Coordinates of C-alpha atoms and ligand atoms in Angstrom, one line a residue:
X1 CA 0.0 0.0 0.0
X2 CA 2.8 2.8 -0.9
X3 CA 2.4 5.4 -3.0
X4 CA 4.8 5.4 -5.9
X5 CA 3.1 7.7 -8.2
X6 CA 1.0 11.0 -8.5
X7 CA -0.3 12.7 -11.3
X8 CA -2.2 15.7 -12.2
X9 CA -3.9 16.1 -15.4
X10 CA -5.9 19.0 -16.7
X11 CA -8.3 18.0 -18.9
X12 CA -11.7 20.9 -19.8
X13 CA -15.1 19.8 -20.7
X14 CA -17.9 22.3 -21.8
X15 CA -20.4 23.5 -19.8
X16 CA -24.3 23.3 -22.0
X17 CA -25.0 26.7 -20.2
X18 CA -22.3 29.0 -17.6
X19 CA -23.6 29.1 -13.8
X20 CA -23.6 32.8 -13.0
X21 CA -23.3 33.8 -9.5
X22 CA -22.2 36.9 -7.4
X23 CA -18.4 36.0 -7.0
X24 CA -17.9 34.6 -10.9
X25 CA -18.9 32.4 -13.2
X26 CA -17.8 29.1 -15.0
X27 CA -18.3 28.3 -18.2
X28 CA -16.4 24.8 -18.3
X29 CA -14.9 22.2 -16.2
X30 CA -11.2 23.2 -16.4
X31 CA -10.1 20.8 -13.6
X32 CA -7.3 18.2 -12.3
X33 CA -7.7 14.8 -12.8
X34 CA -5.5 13.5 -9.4
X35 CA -4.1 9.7 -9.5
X36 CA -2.2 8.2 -7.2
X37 CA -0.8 4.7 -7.8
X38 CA 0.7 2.6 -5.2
X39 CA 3.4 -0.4 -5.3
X40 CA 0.4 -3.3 -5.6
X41 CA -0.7 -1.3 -9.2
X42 CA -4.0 0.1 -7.1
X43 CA -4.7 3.4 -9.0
X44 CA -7.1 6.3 -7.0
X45 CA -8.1 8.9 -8.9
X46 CA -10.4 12.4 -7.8
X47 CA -10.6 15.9 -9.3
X48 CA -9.6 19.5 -8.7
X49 CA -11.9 22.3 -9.3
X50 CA -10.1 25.4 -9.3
X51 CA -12.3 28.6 -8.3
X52 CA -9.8 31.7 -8.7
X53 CA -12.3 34.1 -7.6
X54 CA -12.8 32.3 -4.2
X55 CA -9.4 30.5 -3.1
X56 CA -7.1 32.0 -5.8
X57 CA -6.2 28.6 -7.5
X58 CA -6.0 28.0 -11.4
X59 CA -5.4 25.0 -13.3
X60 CA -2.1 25.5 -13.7
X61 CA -1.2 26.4 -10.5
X62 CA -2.8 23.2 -9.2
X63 CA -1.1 20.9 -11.3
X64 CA 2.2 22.3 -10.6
X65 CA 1.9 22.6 -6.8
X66 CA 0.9 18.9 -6.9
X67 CA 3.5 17.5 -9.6
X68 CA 6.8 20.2 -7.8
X69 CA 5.6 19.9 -4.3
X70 CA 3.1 17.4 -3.4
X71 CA 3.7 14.5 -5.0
X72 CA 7.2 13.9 -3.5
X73 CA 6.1 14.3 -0.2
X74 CA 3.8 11.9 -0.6
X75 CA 5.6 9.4 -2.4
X76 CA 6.8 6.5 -0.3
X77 CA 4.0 6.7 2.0
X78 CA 1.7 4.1 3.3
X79 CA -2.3 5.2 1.7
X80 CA -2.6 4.2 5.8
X81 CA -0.2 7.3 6.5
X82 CA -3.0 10.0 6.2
X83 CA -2.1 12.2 8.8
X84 CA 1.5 12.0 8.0
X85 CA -0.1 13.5 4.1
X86 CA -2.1 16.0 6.2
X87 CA 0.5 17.3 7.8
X88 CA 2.9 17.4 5.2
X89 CA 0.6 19.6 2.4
X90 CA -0.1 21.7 5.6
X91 CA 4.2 23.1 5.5
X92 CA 2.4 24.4 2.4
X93 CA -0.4 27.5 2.6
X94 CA -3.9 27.8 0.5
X95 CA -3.9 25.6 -2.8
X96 CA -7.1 24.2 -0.8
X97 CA -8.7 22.2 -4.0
X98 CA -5.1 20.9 -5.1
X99 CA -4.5 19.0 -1.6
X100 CA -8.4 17.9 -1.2
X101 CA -8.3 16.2 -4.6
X102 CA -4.7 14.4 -3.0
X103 CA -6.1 13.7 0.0
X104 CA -9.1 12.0 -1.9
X105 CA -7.7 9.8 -4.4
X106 CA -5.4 8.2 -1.4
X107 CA -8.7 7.3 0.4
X108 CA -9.9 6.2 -3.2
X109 CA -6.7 4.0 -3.3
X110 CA -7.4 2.6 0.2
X111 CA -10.8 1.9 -0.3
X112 CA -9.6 -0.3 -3.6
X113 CA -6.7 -1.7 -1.5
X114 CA -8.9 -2.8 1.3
X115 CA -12.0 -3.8 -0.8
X116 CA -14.4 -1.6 0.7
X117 CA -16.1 1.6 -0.4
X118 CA -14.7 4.8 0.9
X119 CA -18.3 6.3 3.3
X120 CA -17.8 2.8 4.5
X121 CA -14.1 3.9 6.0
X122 CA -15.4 7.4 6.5
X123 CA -18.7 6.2 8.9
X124 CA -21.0 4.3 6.6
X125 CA -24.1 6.1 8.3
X126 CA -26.5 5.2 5.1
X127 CA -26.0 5.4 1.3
X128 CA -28.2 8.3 -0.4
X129 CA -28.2 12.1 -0.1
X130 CA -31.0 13.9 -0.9
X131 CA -29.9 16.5 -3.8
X132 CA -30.5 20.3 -3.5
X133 CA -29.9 21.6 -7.4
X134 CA -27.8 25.3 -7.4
X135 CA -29.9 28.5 -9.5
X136 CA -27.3 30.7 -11.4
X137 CA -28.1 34.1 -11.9
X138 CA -31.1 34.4 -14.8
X139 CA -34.3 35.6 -15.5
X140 CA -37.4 34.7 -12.5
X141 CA -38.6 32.9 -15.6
X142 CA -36.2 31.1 -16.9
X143 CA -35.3 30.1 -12.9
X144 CA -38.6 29.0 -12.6
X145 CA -38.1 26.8 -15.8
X146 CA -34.8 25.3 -14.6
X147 CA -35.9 24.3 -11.0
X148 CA -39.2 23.0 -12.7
X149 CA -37.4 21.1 -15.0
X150 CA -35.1 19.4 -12.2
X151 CA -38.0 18.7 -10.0
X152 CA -39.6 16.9 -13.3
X153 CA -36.9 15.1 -14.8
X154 CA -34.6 14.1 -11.2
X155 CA -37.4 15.1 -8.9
X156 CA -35.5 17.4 -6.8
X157 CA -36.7 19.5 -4.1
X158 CA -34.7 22.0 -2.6
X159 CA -33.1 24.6 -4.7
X160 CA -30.2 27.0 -3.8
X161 CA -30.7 30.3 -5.5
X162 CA -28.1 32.2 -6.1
X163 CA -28.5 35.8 -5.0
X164 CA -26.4 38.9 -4.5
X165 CA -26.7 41.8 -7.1
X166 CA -27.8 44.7 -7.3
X167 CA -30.7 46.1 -6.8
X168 CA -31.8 43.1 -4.7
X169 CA -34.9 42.9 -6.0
X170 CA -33.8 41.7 -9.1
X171 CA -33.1 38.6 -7.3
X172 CA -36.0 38.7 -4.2
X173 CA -38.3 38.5 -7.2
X174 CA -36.6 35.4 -8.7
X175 CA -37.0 33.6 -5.3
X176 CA -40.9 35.1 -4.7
X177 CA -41.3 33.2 -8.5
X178 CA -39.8 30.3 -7.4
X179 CA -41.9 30.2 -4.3
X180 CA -44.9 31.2 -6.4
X181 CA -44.5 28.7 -9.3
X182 CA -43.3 25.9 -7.8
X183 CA -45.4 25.9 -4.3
X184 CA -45.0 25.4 -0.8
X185 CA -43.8 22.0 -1.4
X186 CA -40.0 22.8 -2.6
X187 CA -37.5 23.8 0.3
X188 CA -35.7 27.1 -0.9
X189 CA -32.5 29.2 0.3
X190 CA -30.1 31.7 -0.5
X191 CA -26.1 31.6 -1.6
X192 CA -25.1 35.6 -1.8
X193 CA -21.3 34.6 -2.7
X194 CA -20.8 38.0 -0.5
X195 CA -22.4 40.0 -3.0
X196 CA -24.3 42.5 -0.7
X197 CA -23.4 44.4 2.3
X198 CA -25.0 43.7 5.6
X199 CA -27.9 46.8 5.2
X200 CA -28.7 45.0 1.8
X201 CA -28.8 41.6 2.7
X202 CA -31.1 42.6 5.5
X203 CA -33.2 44.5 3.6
X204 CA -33.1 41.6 1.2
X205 CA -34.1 39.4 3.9
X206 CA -37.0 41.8 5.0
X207 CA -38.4 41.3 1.7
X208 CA -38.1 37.3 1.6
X209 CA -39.6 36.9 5.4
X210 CA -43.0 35.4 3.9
X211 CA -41.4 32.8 2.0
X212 CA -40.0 30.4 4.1
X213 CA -36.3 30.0 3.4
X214 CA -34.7 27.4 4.9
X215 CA -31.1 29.2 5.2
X216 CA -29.4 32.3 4.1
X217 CA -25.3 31.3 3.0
X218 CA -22.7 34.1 2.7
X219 CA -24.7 37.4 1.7
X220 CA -21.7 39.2 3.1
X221 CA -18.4 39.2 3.4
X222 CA -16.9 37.8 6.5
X223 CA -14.3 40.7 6.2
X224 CA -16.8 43.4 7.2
X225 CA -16.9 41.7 10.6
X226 CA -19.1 43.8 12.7
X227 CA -21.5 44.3 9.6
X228 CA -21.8 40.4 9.4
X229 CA -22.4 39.7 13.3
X230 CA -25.0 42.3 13.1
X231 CA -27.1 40.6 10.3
X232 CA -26.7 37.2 11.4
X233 CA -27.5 38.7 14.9
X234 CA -31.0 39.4 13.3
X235 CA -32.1 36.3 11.0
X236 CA -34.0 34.2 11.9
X237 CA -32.7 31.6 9.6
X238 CA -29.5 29.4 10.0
X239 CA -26.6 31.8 8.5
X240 CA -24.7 29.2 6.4
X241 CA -20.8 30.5 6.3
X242 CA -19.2 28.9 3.0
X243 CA -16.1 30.4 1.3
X244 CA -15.5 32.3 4.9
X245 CA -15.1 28.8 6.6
X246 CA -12.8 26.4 4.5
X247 CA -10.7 25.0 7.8
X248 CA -12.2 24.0 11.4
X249 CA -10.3 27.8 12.8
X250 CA -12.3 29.2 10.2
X251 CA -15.3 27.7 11.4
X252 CA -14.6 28.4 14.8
X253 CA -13.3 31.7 14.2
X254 CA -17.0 32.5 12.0
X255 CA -19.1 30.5 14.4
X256 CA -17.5 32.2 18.1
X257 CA -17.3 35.3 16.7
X258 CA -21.4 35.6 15.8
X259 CA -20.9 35.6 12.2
X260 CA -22.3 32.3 11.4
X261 CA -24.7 29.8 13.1
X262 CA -24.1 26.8 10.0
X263 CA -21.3 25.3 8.1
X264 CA -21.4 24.0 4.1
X265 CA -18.8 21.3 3.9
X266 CA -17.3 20.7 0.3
X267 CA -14.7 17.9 -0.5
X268 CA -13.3 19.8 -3.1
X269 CA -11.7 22.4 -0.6
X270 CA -11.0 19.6 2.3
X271 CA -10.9 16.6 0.9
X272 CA -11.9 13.3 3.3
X273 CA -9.7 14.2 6.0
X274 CA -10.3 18.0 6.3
X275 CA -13.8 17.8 6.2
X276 CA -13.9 14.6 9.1
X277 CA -12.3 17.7 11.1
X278 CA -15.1 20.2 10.3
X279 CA -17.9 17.5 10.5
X280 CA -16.6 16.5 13.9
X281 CA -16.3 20.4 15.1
X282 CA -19.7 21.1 13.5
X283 CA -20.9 18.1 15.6
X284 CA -19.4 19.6 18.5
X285 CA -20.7 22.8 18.4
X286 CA -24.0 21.8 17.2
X287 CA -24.2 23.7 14.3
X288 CA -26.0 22.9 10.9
X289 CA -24.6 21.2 7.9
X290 CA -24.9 21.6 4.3
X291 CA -22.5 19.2 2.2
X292 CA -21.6 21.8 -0.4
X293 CA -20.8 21.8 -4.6
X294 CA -17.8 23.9 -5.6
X295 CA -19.3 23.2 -9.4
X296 CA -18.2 19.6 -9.2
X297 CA -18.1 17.2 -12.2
X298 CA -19.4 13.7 -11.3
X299 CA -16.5 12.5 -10.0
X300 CA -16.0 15.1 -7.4
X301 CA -19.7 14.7 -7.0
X302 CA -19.3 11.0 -6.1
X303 CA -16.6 12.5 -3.2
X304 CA -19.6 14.6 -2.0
X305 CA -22.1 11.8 -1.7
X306 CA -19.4 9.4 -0.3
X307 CA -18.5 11.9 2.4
X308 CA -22.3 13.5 3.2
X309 CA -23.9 9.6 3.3
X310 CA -21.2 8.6 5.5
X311 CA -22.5 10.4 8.5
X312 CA -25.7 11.3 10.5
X313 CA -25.4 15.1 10.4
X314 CA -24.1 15.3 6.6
X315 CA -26.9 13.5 5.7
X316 CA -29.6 14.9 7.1
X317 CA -29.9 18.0 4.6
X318 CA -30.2 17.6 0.9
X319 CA -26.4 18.3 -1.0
X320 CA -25.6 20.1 -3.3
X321 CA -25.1 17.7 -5.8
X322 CA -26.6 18.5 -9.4
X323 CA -24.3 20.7 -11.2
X324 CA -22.7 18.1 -13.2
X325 CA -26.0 17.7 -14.8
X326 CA -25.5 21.2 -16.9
X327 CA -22.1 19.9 -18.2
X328 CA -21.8 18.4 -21.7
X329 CA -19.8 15.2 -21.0
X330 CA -17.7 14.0 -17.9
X331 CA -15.0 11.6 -17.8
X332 CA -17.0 8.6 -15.8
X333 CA -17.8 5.1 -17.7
X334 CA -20.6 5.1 -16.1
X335 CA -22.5 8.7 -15.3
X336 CA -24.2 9.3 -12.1
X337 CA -27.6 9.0 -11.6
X338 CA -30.3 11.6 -9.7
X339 CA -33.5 9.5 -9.2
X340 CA -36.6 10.5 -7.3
X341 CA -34.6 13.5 -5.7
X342 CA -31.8 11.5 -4.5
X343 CA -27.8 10.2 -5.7
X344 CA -27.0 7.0 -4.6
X345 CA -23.2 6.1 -3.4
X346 CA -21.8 3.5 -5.9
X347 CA -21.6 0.0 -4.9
X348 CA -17.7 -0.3 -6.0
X349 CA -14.7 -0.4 -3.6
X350 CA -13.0 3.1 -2.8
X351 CA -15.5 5.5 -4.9
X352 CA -16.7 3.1 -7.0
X353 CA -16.2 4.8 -10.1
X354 CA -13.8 4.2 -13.0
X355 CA -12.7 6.9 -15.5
X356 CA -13.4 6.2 -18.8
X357 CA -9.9 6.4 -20.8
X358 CA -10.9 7.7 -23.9
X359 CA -13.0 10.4 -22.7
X360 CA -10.1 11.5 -20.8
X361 CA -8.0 11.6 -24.0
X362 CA -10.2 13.5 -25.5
X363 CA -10.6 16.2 -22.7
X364 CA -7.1 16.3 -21.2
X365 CA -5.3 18.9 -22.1
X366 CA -1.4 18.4 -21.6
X367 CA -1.2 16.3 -24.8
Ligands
MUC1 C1 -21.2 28.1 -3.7 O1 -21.9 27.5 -2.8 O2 -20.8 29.2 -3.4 C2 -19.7 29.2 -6.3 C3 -18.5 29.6 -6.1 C4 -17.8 28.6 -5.4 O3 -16.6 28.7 -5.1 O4 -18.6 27.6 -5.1 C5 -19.8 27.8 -5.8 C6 -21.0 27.4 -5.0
MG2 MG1 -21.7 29.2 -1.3

């Protein structure tokens, strides 16, 4: 069980339509295919989704900081040496998505190794999630469309809707639509990527009170500290803290200091072993838990549901699992699957998914 290999390989696949949202906006998957082989000839694999507008990574930076600096650390190493991993990418700052997507594909490699799928190793509390699917910014209309269409065709029922320009009633009037077209029945909240200030997001808030959202998640930036207690100070929602909370001294930092009161974990910014951390704080300090999409492709939407499935208070919420739905292909031999609202974790050992080579040599992008 020693790793003998790592590589990173960037590979882009088209999205059918860009998410649009308050921070950014993608408009394909340029991410890092992460393998790590050991001495038996097990090969783990996960991906890397680099968000430059929210942890400063890029493609290239990713694949470089894993092929100059990660990989021979890790090299040598037992896939049982996970801490020893841990605390070696730790000597180096940020690059959150680079050492997540690591950290993955050895738990990927020890789940092969061992036989035995990787929530099983995590917890193996049950083996669904319930999906929430993500709005981008659009037209109430064409919002309304989308989340109709999803509730249709996968039968999804809790939407995230992206908020955070300006005025804010362009987008309090896509969520009254939302409520009004598609009913009481569909669970609704709000991702402001820290697009308004505090006065607007409570004044955006003010105007949503009658429509029964279940969460409001970064409407602010963290950075305008007193601004932030003060809103949070007077929701009466959950205040989920995303982007602001990427390590458990984040949390704790967001959560003490009265700027948060709920934690989104995503496995593309900490991995299998980061995010056991912040699932255990979160545990401790009672908060709320959404398992989070950093605009994953299937495969780091298979990470997701192996994480969230694997324990009691990650799988209590729907996750945010949907958005490799609007992408034109992925590199999986067999695609993922939303029935009747929910993703099921594969049956396989490790993730249980395989990469499908030729699609990868058709999307990477170092040949
Ligand atoms: C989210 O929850 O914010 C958008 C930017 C990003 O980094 O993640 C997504 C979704
Ligand atoms: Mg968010």
């Amino acid at each position: 069980m020693k790793i003998t290999d790592v590589e990173a390989i960037p590979f882009a696949i088209p999205y059918r339509k860009p998410l649009r949202f308050a921070s950014g906006e993608v408009r394909a998957a340029e991410h890092v295919l992460v393998r790590v082989r050991t001495d038996d000839g097990v090969v783990g694999v996960a991906e890397a989704p680099p968000r430059p507008f929210t942890y400063g990574e890029t493609q290239a930076g990713i694949v470089a900081v894993i092929e100059r600096i990660f990989a021979p650390q890790v090299v040598g190493l037992s896939l049982l040496e996970r801490e020893v991993v841990a605390q070696r990418l730790a000597r180096t700052v940020s690059n959150p998505a680079a050492k997540a997507a690591l950290d993955m594909a050895i738990w990927d490699a020890l789940g092969r190794s061992l036989d035995v799928q990787v929530t099983e190793l995590l917890g193996g509390y049950t083996d669904r999630l319930r999906v929430a699917h993500m709005l981008g910014f659009d037209e109430p209309a064409a919002m309304v469309a989308e989340a109709e269409r999803m509730r249709d065709r996968h039968g999804i029922t809790t939407f995230k809707v992206k908020v955070g320009r300006r005025p804010v009633s362009l987008d309090t009037a896509v969520v009254r639509a939302l409520r009004e077209g598609l009913g009481d029945d569909v669970d609704l909240y709000v991702d402001g990527n820290r697009g308004w200030t505090a006065a607007e997001s409570a004044r955006a808030m003010k105007q949503m009170n009658d429509l029964g959202l279940l969460f409001a998640e970064e409407l602010c930036p963290a950075d305008d500290v007193l601004g932030r207690r003060w809103l949070v100070s007077r929701l009466d929602v959950p205040f989920i803290a995303d982007e602001s909370a990427v390590t458990p001294a984040d949390v704790t930092r967001e959560v003490l200091g009265g700027s948060a009161t709920a934690v989104s974990i995503k496995t593309a910014r900490t991995g299998f072993t980061g995010s056991q951390r912040t699932h255990h704080l979160a545990e401790g300090l009672g908060l709320e838990v959404v398992m989070g999409n950093q605009i994953d492709g299937q495969l780091g939407s298979a990470c997701t549901v192996a994480f969230g499935s694997a324990f009691k208070l990650t799988s209590h919420r729907a996750g945010e699992l949907s958005n490799f739905l609007d992408m034109s292909d992925d590199l999986l031999t067999e695609p993922l699957e939303i029935t009747d609202g929910e993703l099921a974790i594969r049956p396989g050992a490790g993730l249980g998914v395989e990469i499908d080579p030729d699609k990868l040599a058709r999307y990477r992008q170092d040949n």
